[in-house]
């Protein structure tokens, strides 16, 4: 089945710096890769996703890149702000898009001002 | 915020007891997935329901069971509770017909087993 590895487990940056979180997946048939942000005591929130037919997607300060050959995808946050501090999870589908997700173990991002 | 709701928000049970958690999916979504999130971990897939039938199951024992109703709301039942069942239980709704696969989470139920 699908396996998702996420690195690093913790990441500390200064406000204004960039942050990059990387994930690898095992199932070459996977075609949908979402990223979730979870603040303390709250639900995971979908912040960006990418399908396998594109290599990069941007939404303001966040972007996701996908390398299908290497089976890895990354989350990039530019101009980080203290409110970006949270746990970030990558995920990949157990089967086709629309089915359940397998999550990475999470990255705790701390942005200090 | 998503349109996914869960009840109750918090629950304390004793080992060996049974518990039922509830989830109402977002309008227009016909699929509900349940996840267990232990402290400091990512959500772990329990099972998914589509059109009132189980549509995939993770590595959880049979004492974890569920239901989906005609209005697409869902229940998660856990029998013979164990201490390790203490976790945040999240449901996520999605549109099975969507080719994008977005899943939207409810606020979760925090279960504590003593």
mmCIF file of C-alpha atoms in Angstrom:
data_model
loop_
_atom_site.group_PDB
_atom_site.id
_atom_site.type_symbol
_atom_site.label_atom_id
_atom_site.label_comp_id
_atom_site.label_asym_id
_atom_site.label_seq_id
_atom_site.Cartn_x
_atom_site.Cartn_y
_atom_site.Cartn_z
ATOM 1 C CA UNK A 1 0.000 0.000 0.000
ATOM 2 C CA UNK A 2 0.895 3.675 -0.049
ATOM 3 C CA UNK A 3 3.524 4.965 2.346
ATOM 4 C CA UNK A 4 4.279 8.651 2.924
ATOM 5 C CA UNK A 5 7.491 9.912 4.512
ATOM 6 C CA UNK A 6 7.762 13.547 5.640
ATOM 7 C CA UNK A 7 10.821 15.607 6.602
ATOM 8 C CA UNK A 8 11.818 17.440 8.677
ATOM 9 C CA UNK A 9 9.793 16.710 11.787
ATOM 10 C CA UNK A 10 10.499 20.192 13.179
ATOM 11 C CA UNK A 11 11.498 23.400 11.429
ATOM 12 C CA UNK A 12 12.314 26.739 13.003
ATOM 13 C CA UNK A 13 12.693 29.876 10.880
ATOM 14 C CA UNK A 14 12.864 33.612 11.365
ATOM 15 C CA UNK A 15 9.957 35.726 10.190
ATOM 16 C CA UNK A 16 10.417 36.572 6.535
ATOM 17 C CA UNK A 17 12.493 33.503 5.738
ATOM 18 C CA UNK A 18 11.314 30.655 3.520
ATOM 19 C CA UNK A 19 10.347 27.197 4.752
ATOM 20 C CA UNK A 20 10.422 23.965 2.785
ATOM 21 C CA UNK A 21 8.866 20.649 3.811
ATOM 22 C CA UNK A 22 9.448 17.508 1.768
ATOM 23 C CA UNK A 23 7.494 14.288 1.357
ATOM 24 C CA UNK A 24 8.060 11.089 -0.545
ATOM 25 C CA UNK A 25 5.459 8.531 -1.526
ATOM 26 C CA UNK A 26 5.693 4.929 -2.609
ATOM 27 C CA UNK A 27 2.757 4.253 -4.957
ATOM 28 C CA UNK A 28 3.585 5.453 -8.467
ATOM 29 C CA UNK A 29 -0.136 5.405 -9.296
ATOM 30 C CA UNK A 30 -0.867 8.150 -6.745
ATOM 31 C CA UNK A 31 -2.289 11.186 -8.523
ATOM 32 C CA UNK A 32 -3.345 13.675 -5.861
ATOM 33 C CA UNK A 33 -1.222 15.296 -3.144
ATOM 34 C CA UNK A 34 -2.771 17.632 -0.580
ATOM 35 C CA UNK A 35 -1.162 19.598 2.214
ATOM 36 C CA UNK A 36 -2.941 20.280 5.481
ATOM 37 C CA UNK A 37 -2.209 22.818 8.203
ATOM 38 C CA UNK A 38 -3.231 22.010 11.749
ATOM 39 C CA UNK A 39 -3.089 24.635 14.465
ATOM 40 C CA UNK A 40 -3.050 23.550 18.090
ATOM 41 C CA UNK A 41 -6.405 22.096 19.124
ATOM 42 C CA UNK A 42 -7.957 22.605 15.698
ATOM 43 C CA UNK A 43 -8.903 20.498 12.707
ATOM 44 C CA UNK A 44 -6.523 19.898 9.778
ATOM 45 C CA UNK A 45 -7.233 22.475 7.071
ATOM 46 C CA UNK A 46 -6.520 21.911 3.407
ATOM 47 C CA UNK A 47 -4.163 24.688 2.291
ATOM 48 C CA UNK A 48 -3.049 23.559 -1.153
ATOM 49 C CA UNK A 49 -3.087 20.465 -3.314
ATOM 50 C CA UNK A 50 -1.618 19.291 -6.598
ATOM 51 C CA UNK A 51 -2.538 16.666 -9.117
ATOM 52 C CA UNK A 52 -0.026 14.539 -10.950
ATOM 53 C CA UNK A 53 -0.554 16.246 -14.300
ATOM 54 C CA UNK A 54 1.207 19.444 -13.138
ATOM 55 C CA UNK A 55 4.627 20.042 -11.652
ATOM 56 C CA UNK A 56 3.977 23.157 -9.587
ATOM 57 C CA UNK A 57 1.094 25.114 -8.125
ATOM 58 C CA UNK A 58 1.162 28.441 -6.303
ATOM 59 C CA UNK A 59 -1.279 30.242 -4.071
ATOM 60 C CA UNK A 60 0.052 33.546 -2.776
ATOM 61 C CA UNK A 61 2.902 32.713 -0.369
ATOM 62 C CA UNK A 62 2.593 28.953 -0.608
ATOM 63 C CA UNK A 63 3.544 26.629 -3.428
ATOM 64 C CA UNK A 64 3.760 22.909 -3.965
ATOM 65 C CA UNK A 65 6.094 21.137 -6.370
ATOM 66 C CA UNK A 66 5.802 17.567 -7.565
ATOM 67 C CA UNK A 67 8.458 15.290 -9.042
ATOM 68 C CA UNK A 68 6.677 12.171 -10.263
ATOM 69 C CA UNK A 69 9.859 10.451 -11.376
ATOM 70 C CA UNK A 70 11.432 10.731 -7.948
ATOM 71 C CA UNK A 71 8.059 10.317 -6.217
ATOM 72 C CA UNK A 72 8.414 13.331 -3.998
ATOM 73 C CA UNK A 73 6.555 16.572 -3.450
ATOM 74 C CA UNK A 74 7.362 19.648 -1.416
ATOM 75 C CA UNK A 75 5.611 22.539 0.279
ATOM 76 C CA UNK A 76 7.253 25.941 0.014
ATOM 77 C CA UNK A 77 6.227 28.864 2.194
ATOM 78 C CA UNK A 78 7.822 32.220 1.400
ATOM 79 C CA UNK A 79 7.954 35.348 3.566
ATOM 80 C CA UNK A 80 6.923 33.359 6.614
ATOM 81 C CA UNK A 81 4.851 35.028 9.315
ATOM 82 C CA UNK A 82 4.241 34.039 12.955
ATOM 83 C CA UNK A 83 0.717 32.908 12.036
ATOM 84 C CA UNK A 84 2.264 30.268 9.771
ATOM 85 C CA UNK A 85 3.370 28.444 12.923
ATOM 86 C CA UNK A 86 1.498 25.133 12.981
ATOM 87 C CA UNK A 87 1.878 21.448 12.169
ATOM 88 C CA UNK A 88 1.855 20.704 8.442
ATOM 89 C CA UNK A 89 0.904 17.318 7.018
ATOM 90 C CA UNK A 90 1.383 15.991 3.529
ATOM 91 C CA UNK A 91 -0.815 13.187 2.261
ATOM 92 C CA UNK A 92 -1.383 10.871 -0.675
ATOM 93 C CA UNK A 93 -4.429 8.796 -1.578
ATOM 94 C CA UNK A 94 -4.687 5.139 -0.657
ATOM 95 C CA UNK A 95 -6.265 4.590 -4.041
ATOM 96 C CA UNK A 96 -7.683 6.881 -6.664
ATOM 97 C CA UNK A 97 -8.418 10.531 -5.930
ATOM 98 C CA UNK A 98 -11.546 10.746 -3.827
ATOM 99 C CA UNK A 99 -10.599 7.872 -1.570
ATOM 100 C CA UNK A 100 -9.007 8.019 1.844
ATOM 101 C CA UNK A 101 -5.653 9.636 2.537
ATOM 102 C CA UNK A 102 -2.402 8.387 3.995
ATOM 103 C CA UNK A 103 -0.696 11.144 5.982
ATOM 104 C CA UNK A 104 2.892 11.887 6.757
ATOM 105 C CA UNK A 105 3.907 12.222 10.391
ATOM 106 C CA UNK A 106 3.831 16.002 10.257
ATOM 107 C CA UNK A 107 6.245 18.924 10.469
ATOM 108 C CA UNK A 108 6.035 21.393 13.319
ATOM 109 C CA UNK A 109 6.894 24.803 11.880
ATOM 110 C CA UNK A 110 7.833 27.573 14.281
ATOM 111 C CA UNK A 111 8.212 31.108 12.931
ATOM 112 C CA UNK A 112 9.839 33.515 15.346
ATOM 113 C CA UNK A 113 9.566 37.295 15.020
ATOM 114 C CA UNK B 1 -14.547 26.616 8.366
ATOM 115 C CA UNK B 2 -15.851 23.496 6.643
ATOM 116 C CA UNK B 3 -19.487 22.398 6.838
ATOM 117 C CA UNK B 4 -18.484 19.175 8.573
ATOM 118 C CA UNK B 5 -19.679 18.817 12.154
ATOM 119 C CA UNK B 6 -18.916 16.232 14.815
ATOM 120 C CA UNK B 7 -20.370 15.359 18.195
ATOM 121 C CA UNK B 8 -19.562 15.232 20.980
ATOM 122 C CA UNK B 9 -16.485 17.487 21.178
ATOM 123 C CA UNK B 10 -15.054 15.717 24.197
ATOM 124 C CA UNK B 11 -15.734 12.364 25.814
ATOM 125 C CA UNK B 12 -14.318 10.462 28.753
ATOM 126 C CA UNK B 13 -14.871 6.708 28.938
ATOM 127 C CA UNK B 14 -13.608 3.832 31.025
ATOM 128 C CA UNK B 15 -11.652 0.913 29.619
ATOM 129 C CA UNK B 16 -14.003 -1.802 28.367
ATOM 130 C CA UNK B 17 -16.877 0.560 27.617
ATOM 131 C CA UNK B 18 -18.349 1.321 24.206
ATOM 132 C CA UNK B 19 -18.560 4.691 22.470
ATOM 133 C CA UNK B 20 -20.403 6.175 19.487
ATOM 134 C CA UNK B 21 -19.132 9.254 17.679
ATOM 135 C CA UNK B 22 -21.143 11.160 15.093
ATOM 136 C CA UNK B 23 -20.345 13.135 11.961
ATOM 137 C CA UNK B 24 -22.428 15.220 9.590
ATOM 138 C CA UNK B 25 -20.870 15.672 6.180
ATOM 139 C CA UNK B 26 -20.633 18.843 4.158
ATOM 140 C CA UNK B 27 -23.591 19.541 1.895
ATOM 141 C CA UNK B 28 -23.156 17.777 -1.439
ATOM 142 C CA UNK B 29 -20.595 15.297 -0.111
ATOM 143 C CA UNK B 30 -21.490 11.596 -0.220
ATOM 144 C CA UNK B 31 -18.371 10.073 1.315
ATOM 145 C CA UNK B 32 -17.193 10.091 4.910
ATOM 146 C CA UNK B 33 -13.782 8.933 6.103
ATOM 147 C CA UNK B 34 -12.815 8.439 9.732
ATOM 148 C CA UNK B 35 -9.323 8.999 11.105
ATOM 149 C CA UNK B 36 -7.673 8.528 14.473
ATOM 150 C CA UNK B 37 -5.063 11.097 15.444
ATOM 151 C CA UNK B 38 -2.932 10.239 18.433
ATOM 152 C CA UNK B 39 -1.055 13.044 20.146
ATOM 153 C CA UNK B 40 1.864 14.229 18.023
ATOM 154 C CA UNK B 41 0.985 11.989 15.092
ATOM 155 C CA UNK B 42 -0.664 12.361 11.715
ATOM 156 C CA UNK B 43 -4.226 11.167 11.170
ATOM 157 C CA UNK B 44 -4.479 7.398 10.681
ATOM 158 C CA UNK B 45 -7.190 6.105 8.341
ATOM 159 C CA UNK B 46 -9.803 3.914 10.046
ATOM 160 C CA UNK B 47 -12.392 3.386 7.296
ATOM 161 C CA UNK B 48 -14.445 5.135 4.679
ATOM 162 C CA UNK B 49 -18.156 5.013 3.890
ATOM 163 C CA UNK B 50 -19.683 5.681 0.502
ATOM 164 C CA UNK B 51 -23.396 5.308 -0.190
ATOM 165 C CA UNK B 52 -23.942 3.611 3.168
ATOM 166 C CA UNK B 53 -21.334 0.909 2.605
ATOM 167 C CA UNK B 54 -17.784 0.517 3.892
ATOM 168 C CA UNK B 55 -15.421 1.443 1.084
ATOM 169 C CA UNK B 56 -11.955 0.718 2.399
ATOM 170 C CA UNK B 57 -10.517 0.054 5.827
ATOM 171 C CA UNK B 58 -7.206 0.784 7.483
ATOM 172 C CA UNK B 59 -5.301 -1.332 9.981
ATOM 173 C CA UNK B 60 -7.843 -1.199 12.787
ATOM 174 C CA UNK B 61 -9.472 -4.180 14.586
ATOM 175 C CA UNK B 62 -13.127 -5.170 14.080
ATOM 176 C CA UNK B 63 -14.131 -3.523 17.343
ATOM 177 C CA UNK B 64 -13.975 -0.303 15.303
ATOM 178 C CA UNK B 65 -17.153 -0.244 13.220
ATOM 179 C CA UNK B 66 -19.250 2.340 11.472
ATOM 180 C CA UNK B 67 -22.418 3.283 9.710
ATOM 181 C CA UNK B 68 -23.470 5.770 7.086
ATOM 182 C CA UNK B 69 -27.037 6.973 6.835
ATOM 183 C CA UNK B 70 -29.088 7.976 3.760
ATOM 184 C CA UNK B 71 -28.361 11.657 4.468
ATOM 185 C CA UNK B 72 -24.621 10.758 4.348
ATOM 186 C CA UNK B 73 -24.029 11.405 8.035
ATOM 187 C CA UNK B 74 -21.986 8.740 9.758
ATOM 188 C CA UNK B 75 -21.216 7.075 13.068
ATOM 189 C CA UNK B 76 -18.035 5.517 14.409
ATOM 190 C CA UNK B 77 -18.507 2.861 17.084
ATOM 191 C CA UNK B 78 -15.710 1.512 19.220
ATOM 192 C CA UNK B 79 -16.321 -1.480 21.483
ATOM 193 C CA UNK B 80 -14.230 -2.754 24.391
ATOM 194 C CA UNK B 81 -12.319 0.513 24.716
ATOM 195 C CA UNK B 82 -8.614 0.319 25.464
ATOM 196 C CA UNK B 83 -6.332 2.985 26.907
ATOM 197 C CA UNK B 84 -4.590 3.325 23.524
ATOM 198 C CA UNK B 85 -7.879 4.364 21.943
ATOM 199 C CA UNK B 86 -7.432 7.765 23.578
ATOM 200 C CA UNK B 87 -7.049 10.141 20.632
ATOM 201 C CA UNK B 88 -8.681 12.804 18.503
ATOM 202 C CA UNK B 89 -11.175 11.195 16.136
ATOM 203 C CA UNK B 90 -11.660 13.115 12.928
ATOM 204 C CA UNK B 91 -14.159 12.614 10.191
ATOM 205 C CA UNK B 92 -13.650 14.032 6.719
ATOM 206 C CA UNK B 93 -16.223 14.381 4.003
ATOM 207 C CA UNK B 94 -15.615 14.386 0.285
ATOM 208 C CA UNK B 95 -17.477 14.076 -2.972
ATOM 209 C CA UNK B 96 -16.772 10.634 -4.383
ATOM 210 C CA UNK B 97 -17.526 11.895 -7.849
ATOM 211 C CA UNK B 98 -14.883 14.603 -7.546
ATOM 212 C CA UNK B 99 -11.738 13.956 -9.479
ATOM 213 C CA UNK B 100 -9.788 16.224 -7.162
ATOM 214 C CA UNK B 101 -10.175 14.228 -3.996
ATOM 215 C CA UNK B 102 -10.377 17.095 -1.513
ATOM 216 C CA UNK B 103 -11.330 15.976 1.958
ATOM 217 C CA UNK B 104 -12.628 18.431 4.519
ATOM 218 C CA UNK B 105 -12.294 17.680 8.187
ATOM 219 C CA UNK B 106 -14.670 18.203 11.043
ATOM 220 C CA UNK B 107 -13.445 19.655 14.352
ATOM 221 C CA UNK B 108 -12.942 16.200 15.854
ATOM 222 C CA UNK B 109 -13.987 14.382 19.010
ATOM 223 C CA UNK B 110 -11.385 14.136 21.759
ATOM 224 C CA UNK B 111 -11.783 10.711 23.388
ATOM 225 C CA UNK B 112 -10.067 9.945 26.668
ATOM 226 C CA UNK B 113 -10.111 6.379 27.961
ATOM 227 C CA UNK B 114 -9.232 5.919 31.627
#
